[in-house]
Amino acid sequence: MNWKSIIVNLVLVTTVLLTTTGTGVIADGNRTITDMAGTDVVLPEQVDRVITVGSVAVINAILITMGKQDTIVSGIPPFFSSGRFIYLRQFAPDTINKTRVEEASGAGLNVETAISLNSDVLFTFDKKQAETLREKGLNMFYLSWWTNAPDDMKNLMSKLGEVYNIPERAETYNSYLDSRIEKITDRVVSVPENEKPKVLVCNFNSMKSYESADWWIQKAGGINVAHDDFTSKNFEFDIEKLVAWDPDYIFVYDPSNKDAIYNDGRFGILNAVKNKHVDIIPSGIGPWLATSEQPLALMWAAKKIYPEKFEDIDIPSEMKYFYETFCNYEIPDSEISYILGGGVN
């Protein structure tokens, strides 16, 4: 090999090294980024068109928080027209009338419609769905949000920061989340296990409890009565189970659930009912169960469970900070009350 060939090869090697960064490899204007299941996904240098599948409200909420709602090219299912998702529509208004690839979460995706939208990538929380649709030619990207929360939450934000080339945005969110977790856990860590109140988070209409809330109940210093029963993201319970749990606090998904529980004579024996500790989960971009508003949910729950420990935490002030910082929205006091009331149908 002559000196000219050696120099050419050195230049080529240097070029490859300069265009390879961690989990992303730039080649011919594309990058290969590893999703949260360990699958390599090829993406353009700039991601401009995405489809959200399955847990649409949660994924859209996260993209709103990242300031990337304008990249969503798929429409939201009709279910999300209720007041509990006011900001899901307000912060991403174009998704109301855009083409839907599925009519409801879990209803099945129309592959032909999805292909016609010519997206760069499709986001999903369902690993099996990602594998199945990838085999049908769709560029799927698996995300994990609450399976191992809060670590998954931070990892997901960092991953989207990589996808969209905005790592600083992800870091701002993660730092906020960490600071609020630390503030709460520092004050409840000394509470003995046998003195922690029992908490149930549920949709009383469907008699389901939600695994997505499990992490913030525990971080807030409560005991999730459904914790040992989760085999999937939801757990269906019956009246006998509810009475056996006898929760000290019940946080309900639907605003109508609060009166339903208080007005049902069967539940007068529950501690939560006797002590008037049935509360509606706030709802802005969506119910604070699983959306990007979970830092707010953590503080809200901690203040409900231990009001004397968190007198200095002002939820309306935290809400103003959150929505202005991550949604570029100065929330009026009237809407704060609306959100804390859980929205209306």
PDB file of C-alpha atoms in Angstrom, residues 201-339:
ATOM      1  CA  VAL A 201     -55.938   4.838  43.034  1.00  0.00           C
ATOM      2  CA  CYS A 202     -58.827   3.723  40.887  1.00  0.00           C
ATOM      3  CA  ASN A 203     -61.533   4.256  38.315  1.00  0.00           C
ATOM      4  CA  PHE A 204     -64.595   3.340  40.324  1.00  0.00           C
ATOM      5  CA  ASN A 205     -66.737   2.985  37.191  1.00  0.00           C
ATOM      6  CA  SER A 206     -64.626   0.127  35.872  1.00  0.00           C
ATOM      7  CA  MET A 207     -63.315  -1.022  39.276  1.00  0.00           C
ATOM      8  CA  LYS A 208     -59.734  -0.804  38.064  1.00  0.00           C
ATOM      9  CA  SER A 209     -56.576   0.287  39.807  1.00  0.00           C
ATOM     10  CA  TYR A 210     -53.647   1.630  37.787  1.00  0.00           C
ATOM     11  CA  GLU A 211     -50.048   0.431  38.013  1.00  0.00           C
ATOM     12  CA  SER A 212     -48.839   3.732  36.560  1.00  0.00           C
ATOM     13  CA  ALA A 213     -49.626   5.443  39.877  1.00  0.00           C
ATOM     14  CA  ASP A 214     -47.782   2.849  41.948  1.00  0.00           C
ATOM     15  CA  TRP A 215     -44.447   4.665  41.996  1.00  0.00           C
ATOM     16  CA  TRP A 216     -45.738   8.057  43.104  1.00  0.00           C
ATOM     17  CA  ILE A 217     -47.940   6.606  45.830  1.00  0.00           C
ATOM     18  CA  GLN A 218     -44.893   4.911  47.312  1.00  0.00           C
ATOM     19  CA  LYS A 219     -42.606   7.917  46.843  1.00  0.00           C
ATOM     20  CA  ALA A 220     -45.266  10.076  48.518  1.00  0.00           C
ATOM     21  CA  GLY A 221     -45.041   7.851  51.581  1.00  0.00           C
ATOM     22  CA  GLY A 222     -48.164   5.770  51.077  1.00  0.00           C
ATOM     23  CA  ILE A 223     -48.795   2.053  50.721  1.00  0.00           C
ATOM     24  CA  ASN A 224     -50.511   1.140  47.473  1.00  0.00           C
ATOM     25  CA  VAL A 225     -53.072  -1.471  48.499  1.00  0.00           C
ATOM     26  CA  ALA A 226     -53.090  -2.924  44.955  1.00  0.00           C
ATOM     27  CA  HIS A 227     -49.299  -3.154  44.680  1.00  0.00           C
ATOM     28  CA  ASP A 228     -49.038  -6.928  45.062  1.00  0.00           C
ATOM     29  CA  ASP A 229     -51.907  -7.619  42.669  1.00  0.00           C
ATOM     30  CA  PHE A 230     -50.587  -6.030  39.480  1.00  0.00           C
ATOM     31  CA  THR A 231     -49.877  -8.517  36.713  1.00  0.00           C
ATOM     32  CA  SER A 232     -50.525  -5.924  33.989  1.00  0.00           C
ATOM     33  CA  LYS A 233     -50.935  -2.164  33.855  1.00  0.00           C
ATOM     34  CA  ASN A 234     -54.440  -2.397  35.371  1.00  0.00           C
ATOM     35  CA  PHE A 235     -55.945  -4.514  38.140  1.00  0.00           C
ATOM     36  CA  GLU A 236     -59.678  -5.173  38.369  1.00  0.00           C
ATOM     37  CA  PHE A 237     -61.031  -5.517  41.877  1.00  0.00           C
ATOM     38  CA  ASP A 238     -64.425  -6.184  43.441  1.00  0.00           C
ATOM     39  CA  ILE A 239     -66.354  -4.797  46.409  1.00  0.00           C
ATOM     40  CA  GLU A 240     -65.075  -7.519  48.725  1.00  0.00           C
ATOM     41  CA  LYS A 241     -61.492  -6.676  47.810  1.00  0.00           C
ATOM     42  CA  LEU A 242     -62.088  -2.966  48.385  1.00  0.00           C
ATOM     43  CA  VAL A 243     -63.560  -3.601  51.842  1.00  0.00           C
ATOM     44  CA  ALA A 244     -60.676  -5.938  52.725  1.00  0.00           C
ATOM     45  CA  TRP A 245     -58.143  -3.311  51.675  1.00  0.00           C
ATOM     46  CA  ASP A 246     -59.924  -0.608  53.704  1.00  0.00           C
ATOM     47  CA  PRO A 247     -57.793   2.212  52.236  1.00  0.00           C
ATOM     48  CA  ASP A 248     -57.171   5.378  54.227  1.00  0.00           C
ATOM     49  CA  TYR A 249     -57.174   7.431  51.023  1.00  0.00           C
ATOM     50  CA  ILE A 250     -58.924   6.837  47.708  1.00  0.00           C
ATOM     51  CA  PHE A 251     -57.856   8.827  44.662  1.00  0.00           C
ATOM     52  CA  VAL A 252     -60.397   8.473  41.857  1.00  0.00           C
ATOM     53  CA  TYR A 253     -59.977   8.868  38.113  1.00  0.00           C
ATOM     54  CA  ASP A 254     -63.443  10.129  37.220  1.00  0.00           C
ATOM     55  CA  PRO A 255     -64.952  13.221  38.908  1.00  0.00           C
ATOM     56  CA  SER A 256     -68.266  11.385  39.295  1.00  0.00           C
ATOM     57  CA  ASN A 257     -66.585   8.650  41.352  1.00  0.00           C
ATOM     58  CA  LYS A 258     -66.223  10.784  44.469  1.00  0.00           C
ATOM     59  CA  ASP A 259     -69.947  11.267  45.038  1.00  0.00           C
ATOM     60  CA  ALA A 260     -70.635   7.689  43.975  1.00  0.00           C
ATOM     61  CA  ILE A 261     -68.416   6.356  46.760  1.00  0.00           C
ATOM     62  CA  TYR A 262     -69.690   8.751  49.411  1.00  0.00           C
ATOM     63  CA  ASN A 263     -73.325   8.063  48.521  1.00  0.00           C
ATOM     64  CA  ASP A 264     -73.014   4.274  48.568  1.00  0.00           C
ATOM     65  CA  GLY A 265     -73.895   3.025  52.028  1.00  0.00           C
ATOM     66  CA  ARG A 266     -71.735  -0.081  51.602  1.00  0.00           C
ATOM     67  CA  PHE A 267     -68.585   2.018  51.854  1.00  0.00           C
ATOM     68  CA  GLY A 268     -69.379   3.935  55.020  1.00  0.00           C
ATOM     69  CA  ILE A 269     -67.141   1.525  56.940  1.00  0.00           C
ATOM     70  CA  LEU A 270     -64.027   2.487  54.924  1.00  0.00           C
ATOM     71  CA  ASN A 271     -61.498   4.748  56.631  1.00  0.00           C
ATOM     72  CA  ALA A 272     -61.230   6.887  53.502  1.00  0.00           C
ATOM     73  CA  VAL A 273     -64.975   7.523  53.546  1.00  0.00           C
ATOM     74  CA  LYS A 274     -65.287   8.063  57.291  1.00  0.00           C
ATOM     75  CA  ASN A 275     -62.452  10.613  57.241  1.00  0.00           C
ATOM     76  CA  LYS A 276     -63.533  12.306  53.973  1.00  0.00           C
ATOM     77  CA  HIS A 277     -60.351  11.270  52.178  1.00  0.00           C
ATOM     78  CA  VAL A 278     -61.788  10.487  48.761  1.00  0.00           C
ATOM     79  CA  ASP A 279     -60.238  12.867  46.216  1.00  0.00           C
ATOM     80  CA  ILE A 280     -60.404  13.376  42.459  1.00  0.00           C
ATOM     81  CA  ILE A 281     -57.112  13.018  40.593  1.00  0.00           C
ATOM     82  CA  PRO A 282     -56.347  16.339  38.857  1.00  0.00           C
ATOM     83  CA  SER A 283     -56.408  16.382  35.067  1.00  0.00           C
ATOM     84  CA  GLY A 284     -54.746  18.802  32.642  1.00  0.00           C
ATOM     85  CA  ILE A 285     -53.039  17.307  29.612  1.00  0.00           C
ATOM     86  CA  GLY A 286     -54.678  14.218  30.978  1.00  0.00           C
ATOM     87  CA  PRO A 287     -55.369  12.693  34.388  1.00  0.00           C
ATOM     88  CA  TRP A 288     -52.165  12.948  36.393  1.00  0.00           C
ATOM     89  CA  LEU A 289     -52.028   9.155  36.591  1.00  0.00           C
ATOM     90  CA  ALA A 290     -49.483   8.563  33.868  1.00  0.00           C
ATOM     91  CA  THR A 291     -48.867  11.714  31.824  1.00  0.00           C
ATOM     92  CA  SER A 292     -45.780  13.922  31.950  1.00  0.00           C
ATOM     93  CA  GLU A 293     -47.530  15.734  34.827  1.00  0.00           C
ATOM     94  CA  GLN A 294     -46.520  12.958  37.236  1.00  0.00           C
ATOM     95  CA  PRO A 295     -44.127  15.224  39.187  1.00  0.00           C
ATOM     96  CA  LEU A 296     -47.215  17.272  40.012  1.00  0.00           C
ATOM     97  CA  ALA A 297     -49.105  14.099  40.937  1.00  0.00           C
ATOM     98  CA  LEU A 298     -46.349  13.116  43.349  1.00  0.00           C
ATOM     99  CA  MET A 299     -46.499  16.446  45.180  1.00  0.00           C
ATOM    100  CA  TRP A 300     -50.298  16.512  45.136  1.00  0.00           C
ATOM    101  CA  ALA A 301     -50.503  13.004  46.642  1.00  0.00           C
ATOM    102  CA  ALA A 302     -47.856  13.755  49.285  1.00  0.00           C
ATOM    103  CA  LYS A 303     -49.713  16.875  50.351  1.00  0.00           C
ATOM    104  CA  LYS A 304     -52.995  14.939  50.578  1.00  0.00           C
ATOM    105  CA  ILE A 305     -51.459  12.121  52.615  1.00  0.00           C
ATOM    106  CA  TYR A 306     -49.213  14.255  54.856  1.00  0.00           C
ATOM    107  CA  PRO A 307     -50.601  17.807  54.871  1.00  0.00           C
ATOM    108  CA  GLU A 308     -48.614  18.715  57.976  1.00  0.00           C
ATOM    109  CA  LYS A 309     -45.310  17.680  56.386  1.00  0.00           C
ATOM    110  CA  PHE A 310     -45.853  19.613  53.168  1.00  0.00           C
ATOM    111  CA  GLU A 311     -47.496  22.861  54.198  1.00  0.00           C
ATOM    112  CA  ASP A 312     -44.831  24.794  52.258  1.00  0.00           C
ATOM    113  CA  ILE A 313     -45.576  23.065  48.948  1.00  0.00           C
ATOM    114  CA  ASP A 314     -47.970  25.189  46.938  1.00  0.00           C
ATOM    115  CA  ILE A 315     -49.532  23.048  44.217  1.00  0.00           C
ATOM    116  CA  PRO A 316     -50.913  25.989  42.160  1.00  0.00           C
ATOM    117  CA  SER A 317     -47.433  27.561  42.112  1.00  0.00           C
ATOM    118  CA  GLU A 318     -45.896  24.264  41.014  1.00  0.00           C
ATOM    119  CA  MET A 319     -48.523  23.998  38.285  1.00  0.00           C
ATOM    120  CA  LYS A 320     -47.727  27.496  37.031  1.00  0.00           C
ATOM    121  CA  TYR A 321     -44.040  26.617  36.881  1.00  0.00           C
ATOM    122  CA  PHE A 322     -44.648  23.295  35.145  1.00  0.00           C
ATOM    123  CA  TYR A 323     -47.000  24.520  32.427  1.00  0.00           C
ATOM    124  CA  GLU A 324     -44.975  27.643  31.695  1.00  0.00           C
ATOM    125  CA  THR A 325     -41.636  25.818  31.642  1.00  0.00           C
ATOM    126  CA  PHE A 326     -42.661  22.718  29.703  1.00  0.00           C
ATOM    127  CA  CYS A 327     -45.784  23.805  27.800  1.00  0.00           C
ATOM    128  CA  ASN A 328     -45.018  27.487  27.259  1.00  0.00           C
ATOM    129  CA  TYR A 329     -48.366  28.345  28.835  1.00  0.00           C
ATOM    130  CA  GLU A 330     -49.185  30.821  31.584  1.00  0.00           C
ATOM    131  CA  ILE A 331     -52.054  29.098  33.305  1.00  0.00           C
ATOM    132  CA  PRO A 332     -54.780  31.336  34.807  1.00  0.00           C
ATOM    133  CA  ASP A 333     -56.072  30.684  38.301  1.00  0.00           C
ATOM    134  CA  SER A 334     -59.475  29.651  36.950  1.00  0.00           C
ATOM    135  CA  GLU A 335     -57.915  26.797  35.007  1.00  0.00           C
ATOM    136  CA  ILE A 336     -55.877  25.707  38.013  1.00  0.00           C
ATOM    137  CA  SER A 337     -59.130  25.163  39.899  1.00  0.00           C
ATOM    138  CA  TYR A 338     -60.576  23.345  36.892  1.00  0.00           C
ATOM    139  CA  ILE A 339     -57.604  20.981  36.661  1.00  0.00           C
TER     140      ILE A 339
END
